Tab-separated table of C-alpha atoms and ligand atoms in Angstrom:
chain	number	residue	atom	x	y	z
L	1	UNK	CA	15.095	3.536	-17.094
L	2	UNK	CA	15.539	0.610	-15.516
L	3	UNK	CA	18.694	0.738	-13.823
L	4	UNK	CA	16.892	2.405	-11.097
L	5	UNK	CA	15.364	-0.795	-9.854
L	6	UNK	CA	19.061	-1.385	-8.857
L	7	UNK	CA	19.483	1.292	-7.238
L	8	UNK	CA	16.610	0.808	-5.396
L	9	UNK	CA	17.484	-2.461	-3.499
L	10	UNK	CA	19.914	-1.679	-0.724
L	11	UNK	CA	17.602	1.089	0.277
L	12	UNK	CA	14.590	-1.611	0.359
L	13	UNK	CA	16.564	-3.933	2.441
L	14	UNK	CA	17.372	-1.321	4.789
L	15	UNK	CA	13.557	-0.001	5.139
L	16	UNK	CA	11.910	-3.037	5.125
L	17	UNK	CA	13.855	-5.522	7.612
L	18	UNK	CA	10.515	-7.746	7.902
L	19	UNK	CA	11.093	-8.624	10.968
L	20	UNK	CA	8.171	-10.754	11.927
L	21	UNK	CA	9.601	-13.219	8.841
L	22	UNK	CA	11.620	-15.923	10.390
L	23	UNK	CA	10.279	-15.005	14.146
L	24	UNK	CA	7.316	-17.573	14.048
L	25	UNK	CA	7.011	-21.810	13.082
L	26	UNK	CA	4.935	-22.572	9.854
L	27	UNK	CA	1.108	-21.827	10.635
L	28	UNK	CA	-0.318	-18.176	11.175
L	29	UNK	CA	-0.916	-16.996	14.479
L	30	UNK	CA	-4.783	-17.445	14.548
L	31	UNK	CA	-5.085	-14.468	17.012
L	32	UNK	CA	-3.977	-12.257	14.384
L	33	UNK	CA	-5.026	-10.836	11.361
L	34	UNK	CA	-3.803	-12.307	8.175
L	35	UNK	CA	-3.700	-11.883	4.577
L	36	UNK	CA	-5.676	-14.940	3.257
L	37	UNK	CA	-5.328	-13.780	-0.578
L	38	UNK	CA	-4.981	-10.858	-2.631
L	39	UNK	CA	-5.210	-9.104	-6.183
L	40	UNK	CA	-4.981	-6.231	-7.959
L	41	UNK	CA	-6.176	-4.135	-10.821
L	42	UNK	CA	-5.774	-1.272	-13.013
L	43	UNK	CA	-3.648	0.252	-15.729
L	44	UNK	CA	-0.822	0.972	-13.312
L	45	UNK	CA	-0.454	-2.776	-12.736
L	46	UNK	CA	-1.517	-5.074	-15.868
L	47	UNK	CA	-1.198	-8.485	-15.384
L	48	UNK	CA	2.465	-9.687	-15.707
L	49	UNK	CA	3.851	-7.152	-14.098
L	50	UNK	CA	3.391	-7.618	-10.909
L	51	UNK	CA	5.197	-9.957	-8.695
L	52	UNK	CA	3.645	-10.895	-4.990
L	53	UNK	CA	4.999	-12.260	-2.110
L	54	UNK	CA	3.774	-12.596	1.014
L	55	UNK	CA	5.421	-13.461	4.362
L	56	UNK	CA	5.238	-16.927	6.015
L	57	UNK	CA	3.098	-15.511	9.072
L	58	UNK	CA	1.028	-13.868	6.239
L	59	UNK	CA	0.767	-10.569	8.059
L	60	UNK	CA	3.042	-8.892	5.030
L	61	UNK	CA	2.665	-8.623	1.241
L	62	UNK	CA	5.050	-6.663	-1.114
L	63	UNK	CA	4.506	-6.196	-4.686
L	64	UNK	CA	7.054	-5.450	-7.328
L	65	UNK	CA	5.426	-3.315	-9.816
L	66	UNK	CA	6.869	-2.974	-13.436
L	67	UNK	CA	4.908	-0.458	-15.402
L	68	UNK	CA	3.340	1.624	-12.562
L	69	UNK	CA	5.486	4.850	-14.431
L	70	UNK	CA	3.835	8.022	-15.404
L	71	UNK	CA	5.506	10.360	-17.916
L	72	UNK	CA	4.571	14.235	-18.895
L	73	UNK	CA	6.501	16.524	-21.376
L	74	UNK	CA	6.878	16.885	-25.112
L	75	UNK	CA	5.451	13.536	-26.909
L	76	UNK	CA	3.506	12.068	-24.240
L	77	UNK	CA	-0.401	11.593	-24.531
L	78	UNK	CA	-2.738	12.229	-21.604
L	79	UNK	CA	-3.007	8.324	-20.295
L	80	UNK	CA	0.721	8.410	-19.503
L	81	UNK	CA	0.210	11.271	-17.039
L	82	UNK	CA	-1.540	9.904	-14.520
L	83	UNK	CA	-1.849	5.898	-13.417
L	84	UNK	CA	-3.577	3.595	-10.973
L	85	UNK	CA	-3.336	0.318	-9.330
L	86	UNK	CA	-5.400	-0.927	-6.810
L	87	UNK	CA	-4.373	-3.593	-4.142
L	88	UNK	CA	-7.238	-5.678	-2.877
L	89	UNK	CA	-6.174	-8.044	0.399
L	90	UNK	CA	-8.397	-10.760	0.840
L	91	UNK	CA	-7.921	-10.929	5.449
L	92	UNK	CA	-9.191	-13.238	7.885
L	93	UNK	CA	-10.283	-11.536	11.150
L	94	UNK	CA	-10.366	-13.508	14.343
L	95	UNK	CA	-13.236	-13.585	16.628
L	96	UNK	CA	-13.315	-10.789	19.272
L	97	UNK	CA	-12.043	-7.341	19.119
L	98	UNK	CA	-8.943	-6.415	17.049
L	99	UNK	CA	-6.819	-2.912	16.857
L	100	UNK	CA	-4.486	-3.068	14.230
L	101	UNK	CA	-2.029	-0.752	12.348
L	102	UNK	CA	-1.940	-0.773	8.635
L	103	UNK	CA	1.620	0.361	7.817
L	104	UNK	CA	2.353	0.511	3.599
L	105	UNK	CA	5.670	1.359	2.424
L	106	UNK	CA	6.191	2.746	-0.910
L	107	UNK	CA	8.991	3.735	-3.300
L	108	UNK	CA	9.540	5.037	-6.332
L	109	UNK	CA	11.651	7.495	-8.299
L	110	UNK	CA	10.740	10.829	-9.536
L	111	UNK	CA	12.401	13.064	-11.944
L	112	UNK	CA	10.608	16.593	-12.343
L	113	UNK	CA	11.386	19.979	-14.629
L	114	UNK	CA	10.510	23.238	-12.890
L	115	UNK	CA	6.835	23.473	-13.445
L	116	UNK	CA	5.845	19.497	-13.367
L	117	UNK	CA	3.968	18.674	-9.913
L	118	UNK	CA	4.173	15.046	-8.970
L	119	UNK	CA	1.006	13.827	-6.590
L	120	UNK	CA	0.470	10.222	-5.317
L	121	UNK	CA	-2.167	9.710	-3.420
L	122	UNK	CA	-3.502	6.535	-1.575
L	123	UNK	CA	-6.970	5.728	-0.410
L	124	UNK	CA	-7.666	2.879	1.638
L	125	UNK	CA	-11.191	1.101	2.878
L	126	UNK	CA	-13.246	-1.939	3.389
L	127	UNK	CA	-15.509	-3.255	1.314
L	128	UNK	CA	-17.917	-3.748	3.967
L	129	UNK	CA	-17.688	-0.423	4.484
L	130	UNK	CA	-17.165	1.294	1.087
L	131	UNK	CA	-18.422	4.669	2.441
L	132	UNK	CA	-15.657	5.487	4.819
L	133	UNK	CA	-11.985	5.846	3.676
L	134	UNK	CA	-8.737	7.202	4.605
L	135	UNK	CA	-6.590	8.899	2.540
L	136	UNK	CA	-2.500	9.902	1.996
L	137	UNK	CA	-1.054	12.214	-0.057
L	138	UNK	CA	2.506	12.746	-1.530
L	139	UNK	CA	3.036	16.139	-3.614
L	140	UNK	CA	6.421	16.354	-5.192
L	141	UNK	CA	7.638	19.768	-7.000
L	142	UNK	CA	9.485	19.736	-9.685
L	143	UNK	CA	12.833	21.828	-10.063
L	144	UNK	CA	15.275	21.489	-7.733
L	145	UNK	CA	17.014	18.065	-6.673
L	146	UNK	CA	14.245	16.822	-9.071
L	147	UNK	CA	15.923	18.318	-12.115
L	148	UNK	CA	18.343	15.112	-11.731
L	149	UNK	CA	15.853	12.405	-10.528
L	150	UNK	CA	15.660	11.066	-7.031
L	151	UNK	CA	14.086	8.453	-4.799
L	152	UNK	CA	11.451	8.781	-2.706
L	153	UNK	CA	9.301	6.470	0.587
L	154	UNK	CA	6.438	7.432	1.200
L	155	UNK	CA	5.058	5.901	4.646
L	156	UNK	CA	1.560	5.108	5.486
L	157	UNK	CA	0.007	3.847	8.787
L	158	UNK	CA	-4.041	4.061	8.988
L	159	UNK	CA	-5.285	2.325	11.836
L	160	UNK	CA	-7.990	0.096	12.102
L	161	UNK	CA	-10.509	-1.772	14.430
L	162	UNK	CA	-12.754	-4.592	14.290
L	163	UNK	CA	-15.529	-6.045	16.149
L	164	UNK	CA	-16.166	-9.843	14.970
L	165	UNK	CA	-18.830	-11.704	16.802
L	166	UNK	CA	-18.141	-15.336	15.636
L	167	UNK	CA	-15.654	-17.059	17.516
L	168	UNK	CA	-14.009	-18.674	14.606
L	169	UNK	CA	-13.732	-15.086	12.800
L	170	UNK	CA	-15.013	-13.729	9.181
L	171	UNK	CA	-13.405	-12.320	6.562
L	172	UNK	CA	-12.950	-8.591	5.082
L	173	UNK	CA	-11.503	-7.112	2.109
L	174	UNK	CA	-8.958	-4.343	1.931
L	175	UNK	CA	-8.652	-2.066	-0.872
L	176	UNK	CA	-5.662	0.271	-1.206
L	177	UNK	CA	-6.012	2.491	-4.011
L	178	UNK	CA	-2.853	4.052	-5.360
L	179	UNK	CA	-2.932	6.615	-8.125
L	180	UNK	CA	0.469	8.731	-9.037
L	181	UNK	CA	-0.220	11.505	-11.569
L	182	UNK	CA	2.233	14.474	-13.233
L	183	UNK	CA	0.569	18.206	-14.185
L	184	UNK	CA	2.296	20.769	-15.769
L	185	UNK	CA	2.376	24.555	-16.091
L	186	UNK	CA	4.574	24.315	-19.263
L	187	UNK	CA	4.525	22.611	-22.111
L	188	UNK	CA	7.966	22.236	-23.075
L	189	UNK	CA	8.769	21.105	-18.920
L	190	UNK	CA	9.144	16.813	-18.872
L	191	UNK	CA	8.846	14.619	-15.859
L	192	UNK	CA	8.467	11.296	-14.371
L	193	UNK	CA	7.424	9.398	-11.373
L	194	UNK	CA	6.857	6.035	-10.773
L	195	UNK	CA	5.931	3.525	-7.762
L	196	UNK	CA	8.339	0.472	-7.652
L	197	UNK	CA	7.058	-1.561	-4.912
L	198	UNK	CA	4.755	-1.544	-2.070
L	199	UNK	CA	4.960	-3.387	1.231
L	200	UNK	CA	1.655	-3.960	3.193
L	201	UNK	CA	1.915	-4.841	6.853
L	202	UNK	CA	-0.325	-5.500	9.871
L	203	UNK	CA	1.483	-4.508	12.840
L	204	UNK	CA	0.949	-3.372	16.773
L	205	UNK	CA	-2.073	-6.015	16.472
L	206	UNK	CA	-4.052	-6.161	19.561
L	207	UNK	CA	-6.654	-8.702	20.485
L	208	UNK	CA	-9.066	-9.653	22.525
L	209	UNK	CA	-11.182	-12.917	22.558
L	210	UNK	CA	-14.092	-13.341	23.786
L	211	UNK	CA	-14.840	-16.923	23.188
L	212	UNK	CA	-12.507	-19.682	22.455
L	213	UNK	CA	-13.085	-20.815	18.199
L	214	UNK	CA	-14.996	-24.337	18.440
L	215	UNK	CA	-14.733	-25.244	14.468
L	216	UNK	CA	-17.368	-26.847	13.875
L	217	UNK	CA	-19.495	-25.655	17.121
L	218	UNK	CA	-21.713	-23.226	15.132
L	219	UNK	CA	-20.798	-19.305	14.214
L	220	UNK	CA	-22.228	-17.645	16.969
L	221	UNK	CA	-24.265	-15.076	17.266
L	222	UNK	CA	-25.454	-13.354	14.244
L	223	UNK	CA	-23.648	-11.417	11.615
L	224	UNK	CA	-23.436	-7.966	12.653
L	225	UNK	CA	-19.690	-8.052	12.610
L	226	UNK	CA	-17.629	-4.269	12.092
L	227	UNK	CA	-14.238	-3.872	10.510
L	228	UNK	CA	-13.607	0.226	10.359
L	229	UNK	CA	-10.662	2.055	9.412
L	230	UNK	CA	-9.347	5.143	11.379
L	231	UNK	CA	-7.213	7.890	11.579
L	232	UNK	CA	-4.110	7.931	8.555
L	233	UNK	CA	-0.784	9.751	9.187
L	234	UNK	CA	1.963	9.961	6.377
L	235	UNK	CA	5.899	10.499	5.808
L	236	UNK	CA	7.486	11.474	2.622
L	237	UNK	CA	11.076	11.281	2.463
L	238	UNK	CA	13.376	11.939	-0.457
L	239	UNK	CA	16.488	10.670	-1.626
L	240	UNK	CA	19.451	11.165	-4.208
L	241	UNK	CA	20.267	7.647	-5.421
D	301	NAG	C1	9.472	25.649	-19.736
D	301	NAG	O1	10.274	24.487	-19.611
D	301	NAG	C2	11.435	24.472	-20.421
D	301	NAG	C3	12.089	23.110	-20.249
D	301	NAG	O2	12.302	22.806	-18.889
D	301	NAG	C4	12.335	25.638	-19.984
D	301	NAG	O3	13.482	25.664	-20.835
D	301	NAG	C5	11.562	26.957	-20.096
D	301	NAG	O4	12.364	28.022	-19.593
D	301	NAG	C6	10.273	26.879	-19.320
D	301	NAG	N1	9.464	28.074	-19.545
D	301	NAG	C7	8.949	28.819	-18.544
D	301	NAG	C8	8.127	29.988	-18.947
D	301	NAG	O5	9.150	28.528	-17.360
């Protein structure tokens, strides 16, 4: 089952160049946004099977994920059909106004009998703003190239704005929601689909200041700071490995 992950790394190296990663010296840009901390949770991602790593201008994080697998067919039980893991990025916001692109990269593998429908969606929103979310969808049908198993990328970008009134900047937390699940019309029909990794980047980041950070000088005026998410767009593409 594994020997996918194998399989899986030229096609990462080739989609995911990171290209801000050696472009910059040793400290973050403070005009951009960028990922202070981050964790995760649920039973798509228990703990120790994760691993993290985040570039050096900490505008990227990619996580390796080792049991995010679902499984339908004869012999399964009804928690293996459907999983979850849920990325929460812990980003600093400067002061002033900010667009910024939220691009996520996924892959994974998927391996569906006629009859087994493969969905993963992702939801993504700030705690601040819990109400309002944007959401992607990936529906794979089973049968077909399927029968034999093949890799997939789904590509998000969501955009966001914010509008931060203190000139040193505040803080806001991400979610990103992922949950892959299998149904079946047929009993006998098996599948699987999994998500391997996902890469998290804040790109085409636009700023403007309106007052130069004086640490120490006070925050400025008053808390009503916004950070809002926007429209979502999606690709799917699949692959035979
Ligand atoms: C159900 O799935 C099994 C295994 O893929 C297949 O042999 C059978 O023909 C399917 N039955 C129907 C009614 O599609």
């Amino acid at each position: 089952m594994h020997s996918k992950i194998a399989l899986l790394l030229p096609l990462l190296a080739a989609a995911n160049p990171l290209p801000s990663l050696q472009a910059r010296g040793d400290a973050p840009d403070p005009a951009q946004i960028t990922i202070l901390d981050s964790s995760y949770s649920g039973n798509g991602c228990p703990q120790g099977t994760v691993s993290t790593s985040t570039s050096p201008d900490k505008t990227v994080i990619t996580y390796g994920f080792d049991a995010f697998q679902t499984y339908i067919g004869p012999g399964t039980k009804a928690s293996d059909h459907s999983k979850n893991c849920q990325l929460h990025l812990n980003l600093k916001y400067p002061g002033g106004f900010q667009y910024a692109v939220v691009d996520a990269t996924y892959h994974g593998f998927a391996r569906l009998d006629q009859g087994v429908t493969g969905t993963f969606f992702t939801t993504y929103y700030f705690s601040q703003d819990a109400g309002k979310t944007s959401t992607t969808k990936m529906t794979a049908t089973g049968g077909g190239a399927l029968l034999n198993g093949q890799v997939y990328t789904k590509q998000d970008s969501v955009e966001t704005t914010s509008v931060v009134w203190s000139p040193c900047g505040t803080t806001g937390l991400l979610n990103v929601n992922n949950r892959i699940s299998l149904t079946s019309s047929n009993s006998s029909a098996a599948g699987e689909l999994s998500n391997d990794d996902a890469t998290v980047a804040f790109t085409q980041q636009v700023h403007v200041a309106w007052k130069a950070c004086t640490p120490g000088a006070g925050s400025g005026s008053g808390n009503d700071n916004t950070i809002g998410i926007g429209k979502p767009s999606s690709d799917v593409t699949f692959n035979d490995y």
